[in-house]
Amino acid sequence: MKTLPILTLALLTLLAACQATPPDPTADLAESGQDNAHPDTFDRYGAIVVPAGTAAKPLNMRLWYARPQRITPDTPVVLVMHGGARDADNYRDSWGSYAERYNVLVVAPEVSQADFPTGWGYQTGNWVSPDSSSTEASKGRRNPPEESSFAAVDRAFDQLVERFSLNATDYDIWGHGSGAQFVTRMIMLYPQARVRTAVAANAGNYTFPDWTLPLRYGLQNTGIEPEDLKAAYAHHLVIMLGTADNDPSHRLLSRLEIARAQGPHRLAKGRNFYAINQQWAEKLDTPYNWELRTVYGIGHSGRQMAESGARYLLEGKAEEPLFPLKRDGERTPDTRDARTRELLKGSGDGEASPF
């Protein structure tokens, strides 16, 4: 019978084909042996895992990416920061079509709960210890800046550049909601990050330049001094606000009085944050390179805000702002009523986290 030899030959052919199949480009390249893979061998949508820690805090970070059809050493990079759910793959998907449209490499770093737990690890960057939420200045401490999630993302960018054989020395960064909190605090607390333009869309709370307030709301125990803000104001930070994100009862907004004192809703909070920092830049006599931009008719939707974020970052296009802030006679948080100013003095020891 010739059946057995034929079956044996077919099986051997199948095994040989399997062995010739290239490794999955979404796997950790350090483990797959593809450290020197050509960028065009990467899938259009995929993920790689890169080292992003320090000797004191070792960690790996997964980078979800979408790349254009053809990638070159000069392809620019846009980092897209996920929300509090740590769903970086979904944010990569929201931005994926822009990779081909604008010929950029879109990357969503996954800041994991395991490496940076809770809002202290992500939204506030692992910058301070959790007991820093107390209004007592004696409580809380600053963590080493290099152990922050801001620094980890910056180091992951270096690994990304190496893996994709890029010439990039800086990147644009965009975040919505909790991701926007990460972006604004990265600029304020870790301005050495290689950020070209940062866009923070619809953040739920902000860190104001107030040293009587604990981190989340202020700069107490952060190690940041007024002069340090000059480096933050030198960055191009865009506070991007959806005009319909004006619901004071939104389910994701903190109900704490200290949070509500920043403004009744995200639209107001963002405007107040921009205005008070504008005042501080004038007080420090330093250039203020921040912008306030609005997107008409959009509420708290990361997917819908992404289109305006991409258009701004990659085409330089923006809508006429709703708030053309004036430097003279502008009503800012400093001129609000006494009750609001009192709330901004502190949040109370043992306050529940709004994250």
mmCIF file of C-alpha atoms in Angstrom:
data_model
loop_
_atom_site.group_PDB
_atom_site.id
_atom_site.type_symbol
_atom_site.label_atom_id
_atom_site.label_comp_id
_atom_site.label_asym_id
_atom_site.label_seq_id
_atom_site.Cartn_x
_atom_site.Cartn_y
_atom_site.Cartn_z
ATOM 1 C CA MET A 1 0.000 0.000 0.000
ATOM 2 C CA LYS A 2 1.212 3.482 -0.798
ATOM 3 C CA THR A 3 -1.139 5.195 1.655
ATOM 4 C CA LEU A 4 1.227 5.123 4.644
ATOM 5 C CA PRO A 5 4.248 6.691 2.850
ATOM 6 C CA ILE A 6 1.985 9.388 1.397
ATOM 7 C CA LEU A 7 0.573 10.239 4.827
ATOM 8 C CA THR A 8 4.062 10.287 6.334
ATOM 9 C CA LEU A 9 5.307 12.649 3.610
ATOM 10 C CA ALA A 10 2.330 14.976 4.135
ATOM 11 C CA LEU A 11 2.945 15.079 7.889
ATOM 12 C CA LEU A 12 6.629 15.892 7.436
ATOM 13 C CA THR A 13 5.751 18.654 4.980
ATOM 14 C CA LEU A 14 3.270 20.160 7.463
ATOM 15 C CA LEU A 15 5.824 20.092 10.293
ATOM 16 C CA ALA A 16 8.423 21.785 8.119
ATOM 17 C CA ALA A 17 5.952 24.521 7.209
ATOM 18 C CA CYS A 18 5.155 25.093 10.893
ATOM 19 C CA GLN A 19 8.842 25.410 11.739
ATOM 20 C CA ALA A 20 9.276 27.973 8.957
ATOM 21 C CA THR A 21 6.449 30.161 10.249
ATOM 22 C CA PRO A 22 7.984 33.397 11.656
ATOM 23 C CA PRO A 23 7.492 34.159 15.393
ATOM 24 C CA ASP A 24 4.506 36.276 16.385
ATOM 25 C CA PRO A 25 5.674 39.923 16.155
ATOM 26 C CA THR A 26 3.347 40.840 19.049
ATOM 27 C CA ALA A 27 5.379 38.700 21.437
ATOM 28 C CA ASP A 28 8.070 40.075 23.721
ATOM 29 C CA LEU A 29 10.915 40.595 21.275
ATOM 30 C CA ALA A 30 13.556 39.979 23.923
ATOM 31 C CA GLU A 31 12.177 36.463 24.364
ATOM 32 C CA SER A 32 11.492 35.771 20.683
ATOM 33 C CA GLY A 33 14.989 36.750 19.589
ATOM 34 C CA GLN A 34 13.732 39.487 17.207
ATOM 35 C CA ASP A 35 15.509 42.429 18.824
ATOM 36 C CA ASN A 36 16.900 43.366 15.408
ATOM 37 C CA ALA A 37 13.715 42.706 13.427
ATOM 38 C CA HIS A 38 13.001 45.129 10.605
ATOM 39 C CA PRO A 39 10.058 47.445 11.461
ATOM 40 C CA ASP A 40 8.088 46.196 8.454
ATOM 41 C CA THR A 41 7.978 42.704 10.006
ATOM 42 C CA PHE A 42 5.765 43.998 12.796
ATOM 43 C CA ASP A 43 2.002 43.564 12.445
ATOM 44 C CA ARG A 44 -0.019 46.687 11.659
ATOM 45 C CA TYR A 45 -1.735 46.227 15.054
ATOM 46 C CA GLY A 46 0.181 44.525 17.824
ATOM 47 C CA ALA A 47 1.983 44.789 21.143
ATOM 48 C CA ILE A 48 5.510 44.430 22.442
ATOM 49 C CA VAL A 49 6.790 44.164 25.999
ATOM 50 C CA VAL A 50 9.811 46.269 26.967
ATOM 51 C CA PRO A 51 11.848 46.803 30.144
ATOM 52 C CA ALA A 52 10.872 50.140 31.693
ATOM 53 C CA GLY A 53 12.004 49.972 35.304
ATOM 54 C CA THR A 54 15.059 50.654 37.411
ATOM 55 C CA ALA A 55 17.314 48.482 39.542
ATOM 56 C CA ALA A 56 15.256 49.498 42.575
ATOM 57 C CA LYS A 57 11.911 49.002 40.798
ATOM 58 C CA PRO A 58 12.279 46.573 37.887
ATOM 59 C CA LEU A 59 9.260 46.226 35.609
ATOM 60 C CA ASN A 60 8.204 45.445 32.062
ATOM 61 C CA MET A 61 5.657 47.528 30.182
ATOM 62 C CA ARG A 62 3.394 46.359 27.378
ATOM 63 C CA LEU A 63 3.143 48.810 24.489
ATOM 64 C CA TRP A 64 0.086 48.420 22.256
ATOM 65 C CA TYR A 65 0.792 49.909 18.856
ATOM 66 C CA ALA A 66 -0.713 50.696 15.475
ATOM 67 C CA ARG A 67 1.739 51.454 12.694
ATOM 68 C CA PRO A 68 1.371 52.855 9.185
ATOM 69 C CA GLN A 69 1.818 50.685 6.095
ATOM 70 C CA ARG A 70 5.394 51.842 5.762
ATOM 71 C CA ILE A 71 7.481 52.863 8.731
ATOM 72 C CA THR A 72 10.805 54.707 8.390
ATOM 73 C CA PRO A 73 13.394 55.989 10.874
ATOM 74 C CA ASP A 74 11.706 59.398 10.671
ATOM 75 C CA THR A 75 8.202 58.167 11.545
ATOM 76 C CA PRO A 76 6.940 60.278 14.499
ATOM 77 C CA VAL A 77 5.457 58.785 17.674
ATOM 78 C CA VAL A 78 2.203 59.595 19.480
ATOM 79 C CA LEU A 79 1.676 58.076 22.934
ATOM 80 C CA VAL A 80 -1.974 57.548 23.897
ATOM 81 C CA MET A 81 -2.581 57.171 27.640
ATOM 82 C CA HIS A 82 -5.410 54.883 28.722
ATOM 83 C CA GLY A 83 -8.084 55.553 31.332
ATOM 84 C CA GLY A 84 -8.443 54.266 34.873
ATOM 85 C CA ALA A 85 -9.543 50.845 33.586
ATOM 86 C CA ARG A 86 -5.979 50.343 32.223
ATOM 87 C CA ASP A 87 -7.485 49.316 28.859
ATOM 88 C CA ALA A 88 -4.569 50.403 26.707
ATOM 89 C CA ASP A 89 -5.588 48.062 23.881
ATOM 90 C CA ASN A 90 -8.947 49.848 23.538
ATOM 91 C CA TYR A 91 -7.249 53.241 23.377
ATOM 92 C CA ARG A 92 -4.845 51.917 20.735
ATOM 93 C CA ASP A 93 -7.894 50.757 18.769
ATOM 94 C CA SER A 94 -9.533 54.205 19.063
ATOM 95 C CA TRP A 95 -6.433 55.805 17.573
ATOM 96 C CA GLY A 96 -5.457 52.979 15.226
ATOM 97 C CA SER A 97 -6.843 54.457 12.012
ATOM 98 C CA TYR A 98 -4.835 57.645 12.541
ATOM 99 C CA ALA A 99 -1.560 55.711 12.215
ATOM 100 C CA GLU A 100 -2.110 55.184 8.479
ATOM 101 C CA ARG A 101 -3.978 58.447 7.892
ATOM 102 C CA TYR A 102 -1.189 60.599 9.341
ATOM 103 C CA ASN A 103 1.760 58.234 8.862
ATOM 104 C CA VAL A 104 2.623 58.046 12.577
ATOM 105 C CA LEU A 105 3.339 55.281 15.043
ATOM 106 C CA VAL A 106 0.508 55.239 17.618
ATOM 107 C CA VAL A 107 1.474 53.623 20.922
ATOM 108 C CA ALA A 108 -0.646 53.064 24.032
ATOM 109 C CA PRO A 109 1.568 52.207 27.040
ATOM 110 C CA GLU A 110 -0.123 49.919 29.560
ATOM 111 C CA VAL A 111 0.618 51.183 33.088
ATOM 112 C CA SER A 112 -0.366 48.025 34.917
ATOM 113 C CA GLN A 113 -2.118 47.711 38.267
ATOM 114 C CA ALA A 114 0.543 45.233 39.350
ATOM 115 C CA ASP A 115 3.386 47.723 38.881
ATOM 116 C CA PHE A 116 1.509 50.944 39.722
ATOM 117 C CA PRO A 117 -1.591 50.112 41.783
ATOM 118 C CA THR A 118 -4.609 52.423 42.184
ATOM 119 C CA GLY A 119 -4.807 56.071 41.252
ATOM 120 C CA TRP A 120 -1.721 56.798 43.306
ATOM 121 C CA GLY A 121 0.324 54.684 40.944
ATOM 122 C CA TYR A 122 -1.207 55.898 37.704
ATOM 123 C CA GLN A 123 -3.108 59.201 37.832
ATOM 124 C CA THR A 124 -0.674 60.743 40.328
ATOM 125 C CA GLY A 125 2.328 58.933 38.912
ATOM 126 C CA ASN A 126 3.521 57.031 42.013
ATOM 127 C CA TRP A 127 5.015 60.391 42.902
ATOM 128 C CA VAL A 128 4.127 60.328 46.591
ATOM 129 C CA SER A 129 3.146 57.745 49.193
ATOM 130 C CA PRO A 130 -0.632 57.235 49.646
ATOM 131 C CA ASP A 131 -0.670 58.819 53.126
ATOM 132 C CA SER A 132 0.213 62.083 51.403
ATOM 133 C CA SER A 133 -3.544 62.542 50.910
ATOM 134 C CA SER A 134 -3.667 63.949 54.446
ATOM 135 C CA THR A 135 -3.739 67.713 54.874
ATOM 136 C CA GLU A 136 -1.177 67.350 57.654
ATOM 137 C CA ALA A 137 2.103 68.423 56.089
ATOM 138 C CA SER A 138 4.032 66.034 58.360
ATOM 139 C CA LYS A 139 2.406 63.029 56.674
ATOM 140 C CA GLY A 140 3.399 61.581 53.358
ATOM 141 C CA ARG A 141 6.666 61.472 51.458
ATOM 142 C CA ARG A 142 7.861 61.839 47.907
ATOM 143 C CA ASN A 143 8.963 58.669 46.160
ATOM 144 C CA PRO A 144 12.147 58.722 44.063
ATOM 145 C CA PRO A 145 11.179 60.448 40.789
ATOM 146 C CA GLU A 146 12.768 57.664 38.721
ATOM 147 C CA GLU A 147 10.311 55.193 40.286
ATOM 148 C CA SER A 148 7.335 57.198 39.032
ATOM 149 C CA SER A 149 5.081 55.921 36.270
ATOM 150 C CA PHE A 150 5.973 59.132 34.386
ATOM 151 C CA ALA A 151 9.631 58.053 34.236
ATOM 152 C CA ALA A 152 8.645 54.468 33.343
ATOM 153 C CA VAL A 153 6.668 55.652 30.303
ATOM 154 C CA ASP A 154 9.591 57.854 29.259
ATOM 155 C CA ARG A 155 11.977 54.888 29.478
ATOM 156 C CA ALA A 156 9.538 52.704 27.538
ATOM 157 C CA PHE A 157 9.722 55.295 24.749
ATOM 158 C CA ASP A 158 13.485 54.732 24.527
ATOM 159 C CA GLN A 159 12.916 50.998 24.121
ATOM 160 C CA LEU A 160 10.239 51.633 21.493
ATOM 161 C CA VAL A 161 12.643 53.762 19.461
ATOM 162 C CA GLU A 162 15.222 50.971 19.539
ATOM 163 C CA ARG A 163 12.788 48.202 18.617
ATOM 164 C CA PHE A 164 11.328 50.114 15.652
ATOM 165 C CA SER A 165 14.691 51.588 14.548
ATOM 166 C CA LEU A 166 13.440 55.180 14.859
ATOM 167 C CA ASN A 167 15.347 58.469 14.995
ATOM 168 C CA ALA A 168 12.747 60.083 17.283
ATOM 169 C CA THR A 169 14.068 61.931 20.330
ATOM 170 C CA ASP A 170 10.671 63.108 21.576
ATOM 171 C CA TYR A 171 6.973 62.282 21.286
ATOM 172 C CA ASP A 172 3.500 63.757 21.426
ATOM 173 C CA ILE A 173 1.228 62.488 24.185
ATOM 174 C CA TRP A 174 -2.570 62.466 24.577
ATOM 175 C CA GLY A 175 -4.797 61.392 27.438
ATOM 176 C CA HIS A 176 -8.509 61.518 28.236
ATOM 177 C CA GLY A 177 -10.105 61.447 31.700
ATOM 178 C CA SER A 178 -7.722 59.574 34.003
ATOM 179 C CA GLY A 179 -5.192 59.597 31.175
ATOM 180 C CA ALA A 180 -5.477 63.396 31.077
ATOM 181 C CA GLN A 181 -4.731 63.498 34.800
ATOM 182 C CA PHE A 182 -1.573 61.494 34.098
ATOM 183 C CA VAL A 183 -0.569 63.873 31.295
ATOM 184 C CA THR A 184 -1.034 67.122 33.247
ATOM 185 C CA ARG A 185 0.831 65.784 36.276
ATOM 186 C CA MET A 186 3.614 64.413 34.095
ATOM 187 C CA ILE A 187 4.165 67.917 32.738
ATOM 188 C CA MET A 188 3.986 69.548 36.191
ATOM 189 C CA LEU A 189 5.961 66.996 38.203
ATOM 190 C CA TYR A 190 8.283 65.405 35.632
ATOM 191 C CA PRO A 191 8.941 68.096 32.998
ATOM 192 C CA GLN A 192 12.157 66.372 31.909
ATOM 193 C CA ALA A 193 9.979 63.919 29.961
ATOM 194 C CA ARG A 194 10.736 64.069 26.219
ATOM 195 C CA VAL A 195 7.311 65.490 25.373
ATOM 196 C CA ARG A 196 6.889 67.695 22.313
ATOM 197 C CA THR A 197 3.164 68.490 22.623
ATOM 198 C CA ALA A 198 0.866 67.164 25.352
ATOM 199 C CA VAL A 199 -2.927 67.134 25.097
ATOM 200 C CA ALA A 200 -5.007 66.511 28.223
ATOM 201 C CA ALA A 201 -8.708 66.032 27.452
ATOM 202 C CA ASN A 202 -11.547 66.224 29.983
ATOM 203 C CA ALA A 203 -9.659 65.514 33.213
ATOM 204 C CA GLY A 204 -11.823 65.006 36.295
ATOM 205 C CA ASN A 205 -9.458 66.763 38.699
ATOM 206 C CA TYR A 206 -6.206 68.692 38.545
ATOM 207 C CA THR A 207 -3.140 69.464 40.620
ATOM 208 C CA PHE A 208 -3.257 73.200 41.270
ATOM 209 C CA PRO A 209 -0.105 75.222 42.079
ATOM 210 C CA ASP A 210 -1.058 75.370 45.775
ATOM 211 C CA TRP A 211 1.339 74.096 48.438
ATOM 212 C CA THR A 212 -1.324 73.878 51.172
ATOM 213 C CA LEU A 213 -3.116 71.058 49.327
ATOM 214 C CA PRO A 214 -2.104 67.371 49.170
ATOM 215 C CA LEU A 215 -1.330 65.783 45.825
ATOM 216 C CA ARG A 216 -4.253 65.234 43.533
ATOM 217 C CA TYR A 217 -5.321 68.803 44.304
ATOM 218 C CA GLY A 218 -2.047 70.570 45.168
ATOM 219 C CA LEU A 219 1.720 70.287 45.501
ATOM 220 C CA GLN A 220 2.216 69.618 49.212
ATOM 221 C CA ASN A 221 5.068 67.134 49.868
ATOM 222 C CA THR A 222 5.793 66.752 46.148
ATOM 223 C CA GLY A 223 9.246 68.354 46.252
ATOM 224 C CA ILE A 224 8.137 70.813 43.580
ATOM 225 C CA GLU A 225 8.957 74.458 44.293
ATOM 226 C CA PRO A 226 7.466 77.520 42.575
ATOM 227 C CA GLU A 227 10.587 77.995 40.439
ATOM 228 C CA ASP A 228 10.217 74.409 39.192
ATOM 229 C CA LEU A 229 6.978 75.375 37.477
ATOM 230 C CA LYS A 230 8.943 77.350 34.898
ATOM 231 C CA ALA A 231 10.013 74.093 33.258
ATOM 232 C CA ALA A 232 6.376 72.903 33.218
ATOM 233 C CA TYR A 233 5.135 76.150 31.662
ATOM 234 C CA ALA A 234 7.835 75.894 28.985
ATOM 235 C CA HIS A 235 6.114 72.723 27.717
ATOM 236 C CA HIS A 236 3.391 72.901 25.099
ATOM 237 C CA LEU A 237 0.447 71.558 27.112
ATOM 238 C CA VAL A 238 -3.071 71.753 25.670
ATOM 239 C CA ILE A 239 -6.044 71.551 28.023
ATOM 240 C CA MET A 240 -8.739 70.224 25.668
ATOM 241 C CA LEU A 241 -12.333 70.337 26.915
ATOM 242 C CA GLY A 242 -15.556 69.013 25.457
ATOM 243 C CA THR A 243 -18.195 71.724 25.760
ATOM 244 C CA ALA A 244 -20.822 69.111 26.635
ATOM 245 C CA ASP A 245 -18.716 67.652 29.467
ATOM 246 C CA ASN A 246 -20.571 69.973 31.805
ATOM 247 C CA ASP A 247 -22.602 67.563 33.937
ATOM 248 C CA PRO A 248 -21.929 68.223 37.660
ATOM 249 C CA SER A 249 -23.541 64.872 38.504
ATOM 250 C CA HIS A 250 -21.520 62.697 36.111
ATOM 251 C CA ARG A 251 -21.064 59.259 37.671
ATOM 252 C CA LEU A 252 -17.258 59.367 37.390
ATOM 253 C CA LEU A 253 -16.835 62.757 39.066
ATOM 254 C CA SER A 254 -15.755 62.874 42.700
ATOM 255 C CA ARG A 255 -18.462 64.146 45.059
ATOM 256 C CA LEU A 256 -15.893 65.314 47.616
ATOM 257 C CA GLU A 257 -16.131 68.993 48.408
ATOM 258 C CA ILE A 258 -12.437 69.555 47.744
ATOM 259 C CA ALA A 259 -12.869 68.106 44.253
ATOM 260 C CA ARG A 260 -16.012 70.125 43.556
ATOM 261 C CA ALA A 261 -14.203 73.280 44.650
ATOM 262 C CA GLN A 262 -12.102 73.091 41.506
ATOM 263 C CA GLY A 263 -15.292 73.606 39.514
ATOM 264 C CA PRO A 264 -18.766 72.069 39.261
ATOM 265 C CA HIS A 265 -17.896 69.950 36.198
ATOM 266 C CA ARG A 266 -14.955 69.075 33.949
ATOM 267 C CA LEU A 267 -15.462 72.025 31.620
ATOM 268 C CA ALA A 268 -15.215 74.479 34.513
ATOM 269 C CA LYS A 269 -12.372 72.612 36.241
ATOM 270 C CA GLY A 270 -10.228 72.730 33.120
ATOM 271 C CA ARG A 271 -10.819 76.414 32.614
ATOM 272 C CA ASN A 272 -9.970 77.212 36.233
ATOM 273 C CA PHE A 273 -6.823 75.090 36.098
ATOM 274 C CA TYR A 274 -5.624 76.882 32.990
ATOM 275 C CA ALA A 275 -6.384 80.326 34.404
ATOM 276 C CA ILE A 276 -4.654 79.890 37.766
ATOM 277 C CA ASN A 277 -1.527 78.546 36.075
ATOM 278 C CA GLN A 278 -1.591 81.514 33.719
ATOM 279 C CA GLN A 279 -1.487 83.749 36.782
ATOM 280 C CA TRP A 280 1.417 81.812 38.229
ATOM 281 C CA ALA A 281 3.400 82.119 35.005
ATOM 282 C CA GLU A 282 2.921 85.888 35.153
ATOM 283 C CA LYS A 283 3.974 85.908 38.813
ATOM 284 C CA LEU A 284 7.127 83.942 37.923
ATOM 285 C CA ASP A 285 7.719 86.171 34.884
ATOM 286 C CA THR A 286 8.140 83.136 32.639
ATOM 287 C CA PRO A 287 6.686 82.197 29.227
ATOM 288 C CA TYR A 288 3.365 80.354 29.403
ATOM 289 C CA ASN A 289 3.144 77.886 26.525
ATOM 290 C CA TRP A 290 -0.083 76.194 27.591
ATOM 291 C CA GLU A 291 -3.288 76.422 25.565
ATOM 292 C CA LEU A 292 -6.966 76.061 26.362
ATOM 293 C CA ARG A 293 -8.936 74.409 23.556
ATOM 294 C CA THR A 294 -12.580 73.387 23.325
ATOM 295 C CA VAL A 295 -14.387 70.774 21.249
ATOM 296 C CA TYR A 296 -18.004 71.666 20.594
ATOM 297 C CA GLY A 297 -20.823 69.267 21.392
ATOM 298 C CA ILE A 298 -18.665 66.471 22.846
ATOM 299 C CA GLY A 299 -19.161 65.158 26.384
ATOM 300 C CA HIS A 300 -17.056 62.703 28.367
ATOM 301 C CA SER A 301 -16.107 60.405 25.504
ATOM 302 C CA GLY A 302 -12.503 59.409 24.917
ATOM 303 C CA ARG A 303 -13.294 57.961 21.495
ATOM 304 C CA GLN A 304 -15.011 61.135 20.281
ATOM 305 C CA MET A 305 -12.365 63.428 21.763
ATOM 306 C CA ALA A 306 -9.669 61.341 20.075
ATOM 307 C CA GLU A 307 -10.603 62.674 16.637
ATOM 308 C CA SER A 308 -10.088 66.284 17.724
ATOM 309 C CA GLY A 309 -6.909 65.326 19.569
ATOM 310 C CA ALA A 310 -5.471 63.653 16.482
ATOM 311 C CA ARG A 311 -6.509 66.530 14.230
ATOM 312 C CA TYR A 312 -4.816 69.014 16.567
ATOM 313 C CA LEU A 313 -1.608 67.024 17.076
ATOM 314 C CA LEU A 314 -1.184 65.778 13.525
ATOM 315 C CA GLU A 315 -2.770 68.503 11.386
ATOM 316 C CA GLY A 316 -2.478 71.528 13.660
ATOM 317 C CA LYS A 317 -6.220 72.159 13.353
ATOM 318 C CA ALA A 318 -8.505 73.274 16.186
ATOM 319 C CA GLU A 319 -11.936 74.810 16.662
ATOM 320 C CA GLU A 320 -12.439 78.415 17.720
ATOM 321 C CA PRO A 321 -12.036 78.320 21.520
ATOM 322 C CA LEU A 322 -15.068 78.828 23.722
ATOM 323 C CA PHE A 323 -12.961 80.605 26.332
ATOM 324 C CA PRO A 324 -10.710 83.255 24.784
ATOM 325 C CA LEU A 325 -9.072 83.977 28.153
ATOM 326 C CA LYS A 326 -7.921 87.526 28.685
ATOM 327 C CA ARG A 327 -4.980 88.494 30.812
ATOM 328 C CA ASP A 328 -6.655 91.643 32.124
ATOM 329 C CA GLY A 329 -9.827 91.478 34.199
ATOM 330 C CA GLU A 330 -10.253 87.716 33.806
ATOM 331 C CA ARG A 331 -12.198 86.064 36.610
ATOM 332 C CA THR A 332 -9.971 83.301 37.979
ATOM 333 C CA PRO A 333 -10.069 80.967 40.972
ATOM 334 C CA ASP A 334 -8.352 83.644 43.095
ATOM 335 C CA THR A 335 -11.449 85.849 42.846
ATOM 336 C CA ARG A 336 -14.000 83.205 43.772
ATOM 337 C CA ASP A 337 -16.106 83.391 46.900
ATOM 338 C CA ALA A 338 -14.734 82.776 50.406
ATOM 339 C CA ARG A 339 -16.460 79.369 50.757
ATOM 340 C CA THR A 340 -14.671 78.033 47.658
ATOM 341 C CA ARG A 341 -11.318 79.372 48.864
ATOM 342 C CA GLU A 342 -11.861 77.695 52.214
ATOM 343 C CA LEU A 343 -12.536 74.343 50.559
ATOM 344 C CA LEU A 344 -9.354 74.636 48.546
ATOM 345 C CA LYS A 345 -7.294 74.845 51.751
ATOM 346 C CA GLY A 346 -7.538 71.112 52.328
ATOM 347 C CA SER A 347 -9.503 67.938 51.964
ATOM 348 C CA GLY A 348 -9.489 66.602 55.494
ATOM 349 C CA ASP A 349 -7.446 63.768 56.989
ATOM 350 C CA GLY A 350 -8.589 60.307 55.957
ATOM 351 C CA GLU A 351 -10.521 61.518 52.920
ATOM 352 C CA ALA A 352 -11.732 58.775 50.602
ATOM 353 C CA SER A 353 -9.930 58.553 47.269
ATOM 354 C CA PRO A 354 -11.810 59.930 44.238
ATOM 355 C CA PHE A 355 -9.920 57.648 41.834
#
